[in-house]
Short mmCIF file of C-alpha atoms in Angstrom, two decimals:
data_model
loop_
_atom_site.label_atom_id
_atom_site.label_comp_id
_atom_site.label_asym_id
_atom_site.label_seq_id
_atom_site.Cartn_x
_atom_site.Cartn_y
_atom_site.Cartn_z
CA UNK A 204 161.47 -10.56 113.08
CA UNK A 205 163.17 -13.92 113.26
CA UNK A 206 162.23 -14.59 109.63
CA UNK A 207 164.25 -11.62 108.38
CA UNK A 208 167.20 -13.79 107.36
CA UNK A 209 168.85 -13.15 103.96
CA UNK A 210 168.75 -16.47 102.13
CA UNK A 211 171.25 -17.27 99.34
CA UNK A 212 169.60 -17.82 95.97
CA UNK A 213 170.80 -18.69 92.52
CA UNK A 214 171.21 -15.47 90.51
CA UNK A 215 169.79 -17.37 87.54
CA UNK A 216 166.67 -18.48 89.41
CA UNK A 217 163.06 -17.40 88.79
CA UNK A 218 162.15 -14.26 90.76
CA UNK A 219 158.45 -14.37 91.51
CA UNK A 220 157.47 -10.70 91.75
CA UNK A 221 154.91 -8.50 90.00
CA UNK A 222 157.23 -5.50 89.96
CA UNK A 223 161.02 -5.26 90.05
CA UNK A 224 162.78 -2.07 91.12
CA UNK A 225 166.48 -1.84 90.27
CA UNK A 226 169.11 0.86 89.86
CA UNK A 227 171.62 1.37 87.05
CA UNK A 228 174.69 1.15 89.27
CA UNK A 229 178.31 1.09 88.12
CA UNK A 230 179.17 -2.07 90.03
CA UNK A 231 179.22 -5.48 88.34
CA UNK A 232 176.87 -6.90 90.98
CA UNK A 233 174.17 -4.29 90.27
CA UNK A 234 173.13 -5.98 87.04
CA UNK A 235 173.47 -9.61 88.19
CA UNK A 236 169.75 -10.26 88.59
CA UNK A 237 168.43 -8.32 85.62
CA UNK A 238 170.81 -10.10 83.25
CA UNK A 239 170.64 -13.62 84.77
CA UNK A 240 167.34 -14.18 86.57
CA UNK A 241 164.05 -15.25 85.05
CA UNK A 242 160.87 -13.22 85.49
CA UNK A 243 157.19 -13.66 84.66
CA UNK A 244 156.19 -12.25 81.24
CA UNK A 245 153.92 -9.65 82.86
CA UNK A 246 156.49 -8.37 85.36
CA UNK A 247 156.68 -4.57 85.61
CA UNK A 248 160.07 -2.87 86.02
CA UNK A 249 161.01 0.43 87.59
CA UNK A 250 164.52 1.32 86.36
CA UNK A 251 166.27 3.97 88.41
CA UNK A 252 168.84 5.83 86.32
CA UNK A 253 171.28 8.28 87.79
CA UNK A 254 171.90 11.93 86.99
CA UNK A 255 175.26 12.46 88.73
CA UNK A 256 177.65 14.27 86.44
CA UNK A 257 179.94 11.25 85.98
CA UNK A 258 181.39 11.08 82.47
CA UNK A 259 180.51 7.43 81.90
CA UNK A 260 177.06 7.69 83.46
CA UNK A 261 175.12 8.11 80.22
CA UNK A 262 176.70 4.97 78.79
CA UNK A 263 175.91 3.01 81.94
CA UNK A 264 172.29 4.15 81.92
CA UNK A 265 172.00 3.24 78.22
CA UNK A 266 173.42 -0.23 78.89
CA UNK A 267 170.79 -0.87 81.58
CA UNK A 268 167.99 0.44 79.43
CA UNK A 269 169.05 -1.86 76.62
CA UNK A 270 169.16 -4.95 78.90
CA UNK A 271 165.76 -4.11 80.43
CA UNK A 272 164.26 -3.58 76.95
CA UNK A 273 165.51 -7.07 75.96
CA UNK A 274 164.12 -8.79 79.03
CA UNK A 275 160.80 -7.05 79.66
CA UNK A 276 157.81 -5.75 77.70
CA UNK A 277 158.28 -2.09 76.73
CA UNK A 278 154.83 -1.08 78.03
CA UNK A 279 155.72 -2.50 81.48
CA UNK A 280 158.98 -0.55 81.92
CA UNK A 281 158.96 2.66 83.96
CA UNK A 282 162.05 4.84 84.13
CA UNK A 283 162.74 7.33 86.89
CA UNK A 284 165.73 9.64 87.25
CA UNK A 285 167.57 10.00 90.54
CA UNK A 286 169.67 13.05 91.40
CA UNK A 287 170.85 13.42 94.97
CA UNK A 288 169.93 17.09 94.72
CA UNK A 289 166.30 16.27 93.91
CA UNK A 290 165.50 13.36 96.22
CA UNK A 291 162.02 14.70 97.03
CA UNK A 292 161.13 14.73 93.34
CA UNK A 293 162.49 11.21 92.94
CA UNK A 294 160.38 9.99 95.84
CA UNK A 295 157.29 11.68 94.41
CA UNK A 296 157.93 10.12 90.98
CA UNK A 297 158.25 6.66 92.55
CA UNK A 298 154.95 7.28 94.39
CA UNK A 299 153.29 8.28 91.11
CA UNK A 300 154.46 5.08 89.35
CA UNK A 301 153.32 2.81 92.19
CA UNK A 302 150.00 4.61 92.34
CA UNK A 303 149.40 4.15 88.62
CA UNK A 304 149.79 0.37 88.70
CA UNK A 305 146.80 -1.95 89.02
CA UNK A 306 146.12 -3.60 92.40
CA UNK A 307 147.14 -6.93 90.87
CA UNK A 308 150.74 -5.66 90.83
CA UNK A 309 151.06 -6.51 94.50
CA UNK A 310 154.38 -8.17 95.23
CA UNK A 311 157.28 -5.78 94.79
CA UNK A 312 160.88 -6.90 94.49
CA UNK A 313 163.55 -4.32 95.26
CA UNK A 314 167.10 -5.02 94.13
CA UNK A 315 169.18 -2.78 96.42
CA UNK A 316 172.56 -3.81 94.95
CA UNK A 317 173.05 -0.58 93.03
CA UNK A 318 171.14 1.81 95.29
CA UNK A 319 172.56 4.33 97.75
CA UNK A 320 171.04 4.29 101.23
CA UNK A 321 168.82 7.32 100.77
CA UNK A 322 167.31 5.79 97.61
CA UNK A 323 166.66 2.50 99.43
CA UNK A 324 164.75 4.44 102.07
CA UNK A 325 162.73 6.33 99.47
CA UNK A 326 161.77 3.26 97.47
CA UNK A 327 160.94 1.14 100.53
CA UNK A 328 158.82 3.93 101.99
CA UNK A 329 156.76 4.32 98.82
CA UNK A 330 156.47 0.58 98.18
CA UNK A 331 155.24 -0.12 101.68
CA UNK A 332 152.79 2.79 101.58
CA UNK A 333 151.38 1.69 98.23
CA UNK A 334 151.10 -2.02 99.21
CA UNK A 335 150.89 -2.02 103.05
CA UNK A 336 149.28 -5.46 103.23
CA UNK A 337 151.76 -7.20 100.97
CA UNK A 338 155.33 -8.26 101.58
CA UNK A 339 158.31 -6.94 99.64
CA UNK A 340 161.14 -9.11 98.44
CA UNK A 341 164.52 -7.48 99.12
CA UNK A 342 167.22 -8.69 96.70
CA UNK A 343 170.93 -8.12 97.10
CA UNK A 344 174.07 -9.32 95.31
CA UNK A 345 177.44 -9.01 96.98
CA UNK A 346 180.67 -8.18 95.20
CA UNK A 347 183.65 -10.48 95.11
CA UNK A 348 186.16 -7.68 95.69
CA UNK A 349 185.60 -4.51 97.69
CA UNK A 350 187.66 -1.35 98.23
CA UNK A 351 189.93 -0.85 100.00
CA UNK A 352 191.55 -4.16 99.14
CA UNK A 353 193.35 -6.41 101.58
CA UNK A 354 196.68 -5.33 100.08
CA UNK A 355 195.76 -1.66 100.62
CA UNK A 356 194.77 -2.44 104.21
CA UNK A 357 198.19 -3.95 104.98
CA UNK A 358 199.92 -0.97 103.38
CA UNK A 359 197.88 1.48 105.45
CA UNK A 360 198.59 -0.39 108.70
CA UNK A 361 202.28 -0.61 107.90
CA UNK A 362 202.53 3.14 107.26
CA UNK A 363 200.11 4.53 109.87
CA UNK A 364 199.72 1.96 112.64
CA UNK A 365 196.82 1.77 115.10
CA UNK A 366 195.05 4.95 113.99
CA UNK A 367 194.76 5.47 110.26
CA UNK A 368 194.53 9.20 109.59
CA UNK A 369 194.95 9.31 105.83
CA UNK A 370 191.81 8.06 104.21
CA UNK A 371 192.11 5.18 101.73
CA UNK A 372 190.57 5.87 98.35
CA UNK A 373 186.97 4.80 97.89
CA UNK A 374 184.22 4.98 95.31
CA UNK A 375 182.60 7.84 97.20
CA UNK A 376 184.50 11.08 96.94
CA UNK A 377 184.87 13.72 99.61
CA UNK A 378 181.94 14.76 101.77
CA UNK A 379 179.30 17.13 100.39
CA UNK A 380 176.40 17.41 102.87
CA UNK A 381 174.09 15.50 105.15
CA UNK A 382 170.71 14.73 103.63
CA UNK A 383 167.72 14.75 105.94
CA UNK A 384 164.37 14.57 104.18
CA UNK A 385 160.74 13.82 105.03
CA UNK A 386 159.51 11.54 106.41
CA UNK A 387 162.82 10.53 107.97
CA UNK A 388 163.53 13.84 109.78
CA UNK A 389 162.18 12.42 113.03
CA UNK A 390 161.19 14.46 116.08
CA UNK A 391 163.63 16.82 117.75
CA UNK A 392 162.77 17.81 121.31
CA UNK A 393 165.01 20.88 121.33
CA UNK A 394 165.92 20.48 124.98
CA UNK A 395 167.42 16.99 125.13
CA UNK A 396 170.91 15.78 124.40
CA UNK A 397 171.57 13.90 121.17
CA UNK A 398 172.87 10.45 120.35
CA UNK A 399 174.22 9.52 116.90
CA UNK A 400 174.29 5.84 115.99
CA UNK A 401 176.78 5.56 113.13
CA UNK A 402 177.13 2.31 111.18
CA UNK A 403 180.82 2.79 110.58
CA UNK A 404 182.17 1.62 107.26
CA UNK A 405 185.36 2.49 105.35
CA UNK A 406 184.66 6.06 104.17
CA UNK A 407 186.03 8.14 107.03
CA UNK A 408 185.26 11.45 105.29
CA UNK A 409 181.53 10.66 105.41
CA UNK A 410 181.70 9.54 109.02
CA UNK A 411 183.54 12.75 109.94
CA UNK A 412 181.00 14.83 108.05
CA UNK A 413 177.96 13.42 109.79
CA UNK A 414 179.59 13.49 113.24
CA UNK A 415 180.57 17.15 112.77
CA UNK A 416 177.07 18.04 111.51
CA UNK A 417 175.17 16.29 114.28
CA UNK A 418 177.79 17.00 116.99
CA UNK A 419 176.19 14.41 119.26
CA UNK A 420 176.43 14.34 123.03
CA UNK A 421 176.93 10.59 122.78
CA UNK A 422 178.28 8.69 119.78
CA UNK A 423 177.48 5.02 119.16
CA UNK A 424 179.85 3.45 116.66
CA UNK A 425 178.51 0.19 115.22
CA UNK A 426 181.31 -1.69 113.52
CA UNK A 427 180.30 -4.18 110.86
CA UNK A 428 181.29 -7.84 111.28
CA UNK A 429 181.73 -9.13 107.68
CA UNK A 430 179.87 -12.33 106.84
CA UNK A 431 182.54 -13.97 104.69
CA UNK A 432 185.58 -15.96 105.77
CA UNK A 433 188.97 -14.27 106.17
CA UNK A 434 187.39 -10.81 106.31
CA UNK A 435 188.28 -9.84 109.89
CA UNK A 436 190.74 -7.38 108.45
CA UNK A 437 187.83 -5.24 107.21
CA UNK A 438 186.49 -4.95 110.72
CA UNK A 439 189.96 -4.04 111.95
CA UNK A 440 190.29 -1.41 109.22
CA UNK A 441 186.99 0.23 110.18
CA UNK A 442 188.05 0.33 113.80
CA UNK A 443 191.41 1.91 113.01
CA UNK A 444 189.73 4.50 110.78
CA UNK A 445 187.33 5.52 113.52
CA UNK A 446 189.62 5.11 116.51
CA UNK A 447 190.05 8.85 117.03
CA UNK A 448 186.34 9.24 117.71
CA UNK A 449 186.51 6.64 120.45
CA UNK A 450 189.16 8.65 122.22
CA UNK A 451 187.94 12.20 121.65
CA UNK A 452 184.20 11.83 122.22
CA UNK A 453 181.84 10.26 124.71
CA UNK A 454 181.49 7.08 122.77
CA UNK A 455 180.10 3.55 122.93
CA UNK A 456 181.11 0.84 120.50
CA UNK A 457 179.38 -2.29 119.27
CA UNK A 458 180.11 -4.99 116.71
CA UNK A 459 177.26 -6.31 114.61
CA UNK A 460 176.86 -8.49 111.54
CA UNK A 461 176.83 -6.68 108.20
CA UNK A 462 174.36 -9.28 106.96
CA UNK A 463 171.92 -10.05 109.77
CA UNK A 464 168.96 -7.68 109.70
CA UNK A 465 167.59 -9.03 112.97
CA UNK A 466 170.83 -8.49 114.92
CA UNK A 467 171.06 -4.87 113.85
CA UNK A 468 167.41 -4.11 114.63
CA UNK A 469 167.76 -5.70 118.06
CA UNK A 470 170.93 -3.69 118.73
CA UNK A 471 169.18 -0.43 117.84
CA UNK A 472 166.16 -1.34 119.96
CA UNK A 473 168.38 -2.10 122.95
CA UNK A 474 169.99 1.33 122.78
CA UNK A 475 166.67 3.02 122.05
CA UNK A 476 165.14 1.59 125.21
CA UNK A 477 168.15 2.75 127.19
CA UNK A 478 168.51 6.32 125.90
CA UNK A 479 165.25 7.58 124.43
CA UNK A 480 163.99 9.26 127.61
CA UNK A 481 167.06 11.48 127.70
CA UNK A 482 168.36 11.71 124.12
CA UNK A 483 167.15 12.44 120.62
CA UNK A 484 168.40 9.59 118.41
CA UNK A 485 169.83 10.04 114.91
CA UNK A 486 171.06 7.14 112.79
CA UNK A 487 173.50 7.27 109.86
CA UNK A 488 173.53 4.00 107.89
CA UNK A 489 176.76 4.13 105.86
CA UNK A 490 178.05 0.59 106.10
CA UNK A 491 176.25 -2.43 104.57
CA UNK A 492 173.03 -2.67 102.56
CA UNK A 493 171.49 -5.05 105.11
CA UNK A 494 172.25 -2.61 107.91
CA UNK A 495 170.46 0.02 105.84
CA UNK A 496 167.41 -2.27 105.60
CA UNK A 497 167.63 -2.88 109.36
CA UNK A 498 167.69 0.87 109.98
CA UNK A 499 164.61 1.30 107.83
CA UNK A 500 162.71 -1.38 109.74
CA UNK A 501 163.75 0.22 113.01
CA UNK A 502 162.66 3.68 111.80
CA UNK A 503 159.32 2.25 110.68
CA UNK A 504 158.68 1.10 114.25
CA UNK A 505 160.06 4.31 115.78
CA UNK A 506 159.42 7.16 113.30
CA UNK A 507 160.40 9.79 115.88
CA UNK A 508 164.01 8.71 115.25
CA UNK A 509 165.90 10.79 112.67
CA UNK A 510 167.82 9.16 109.80
CA UNK A 511 170.52 11.16 108.06
CA UNK A 512 172.48 10.30 104.92
CA UNK A 513 176.00 11.80 104.50
CA UNK A 514 176.41 12.36 100.77
CA UNK A 515 179.68 12.64 98.82
CA UNK A 516 180.21 15.20 96.11
CA UNK A 517 180.33 12.37 93.63
CA UNK A 518 181.66 8.91 92.86
CA UNK A 519 184.69 7.44 91.16
CA UNK A 520 183.61 4.34 89.19
CA UNK A 521 187.23 3.22 88.91
CA UNK A 522 187.13 2.49 92.66
CA UNK A 523 183.93 0.47 92.54
CA UNK A 524 183.55 -2.97 94.09
CA UNK A 525 184.18 -5.61 91.43
CA UNK A 526 182.93 -9.05 90.54
CA UNK A 527 179.76 -10.90 91.49
CA UNK A 528 179.59 -13.14 94.54
CA UNK A 529 176.44 -14.42 96.29
CA UNK A 530 172.86 -13.23 95.76
CA UNK A 531 170.47 -13.05 98.67
CA UNK A 532 166.74 -12.62 99.11
CA UNK A 533 164.78 -11.68 102.22
CA UNK A 534 161.01 -11.28 102.52
CA UNK A 535 159.96 -8.14 104.32
CA UNK A 536 156.42 -8.51 105.74
CA UNK A 537 153.88 -5.77 105.07
CA UNK A 538 154.25 -2.37 106.74
CA UNK A 539 151.59 -2.97 109.36
CA UNK A 540 153.65 -5.84 110.79
CA UNK A 541 156.14 -3.27 112.20
CA UNK A 542 153.74 -0.68 113.44
CA UNK A 543 153.14 1.37 110.30
CA UNK A 544 155.61 4.27 110.13
CA UNK A 545 155.04 7.49 108.23
CA UNK A 546 154.48 7.58 104.49
#
């Protein structure tokens, strides 16, 4: 566990993997590795393209396909379509691709920069089932500018004060539904109270949607502590956005790094040990990518826990995070190191 530390790497470095999985995201950071890094000539690629009804989506997918075609051998490229209405099919297609590859394709790199949380879970689950004795390399590039911006934060505070009721614009549009799919449905006792652990970000509509759907007896709000300098305002914004839940529900609050996988797993384990005899635990990872990875690792150790993904009706690329900041890599030991989990 102590080795699960994201390490900064040069985005133009050589990535030593046999297979790279990446998604054709709208954000600048999503294509940092595929356009800059060096790979072995025999590296396989799984390119996840999105079917999401966004006008510019076809152009974005085509741009990624062109870059991948320039960087990798055509016979080693595998394309898979992701629609949030057909996640089970997506997961099955990923399984089919991994199963078709020779055993020599052992070390899988997963660039999560352009992936939504539910896709990260699906890809990780299939990768770790297909190669349970091999580690996976998790790759992530941060943006240099996120939404809401610092200027928007100050405007919201000036207008609304301690509790921000009017939601700032974000890339994710209004709430659609909560996605719960196998094998992450967990075990529900039917006669115990429920606890929802929500990794609270900046999209209040998604937080509200999952809280309303689960209607937990106890709510655990985990606020993300940003890793960069001069970013305390983002923590403050998240707290103001979710303040009403602290006052209207039986609620516990914690602050945890948005970057440290270990800290987040240890936090979840501490609460698990405290509540699991009396509560069914559900987790909603809607803050940082590393907190999503931490949630997956925790679920892998405790598969009776349910993981739910609040989905928006769509996305507005105009509100996407912009720029490319640091790139990180973290080695995730083989599935058996964490107790197995369901596949």
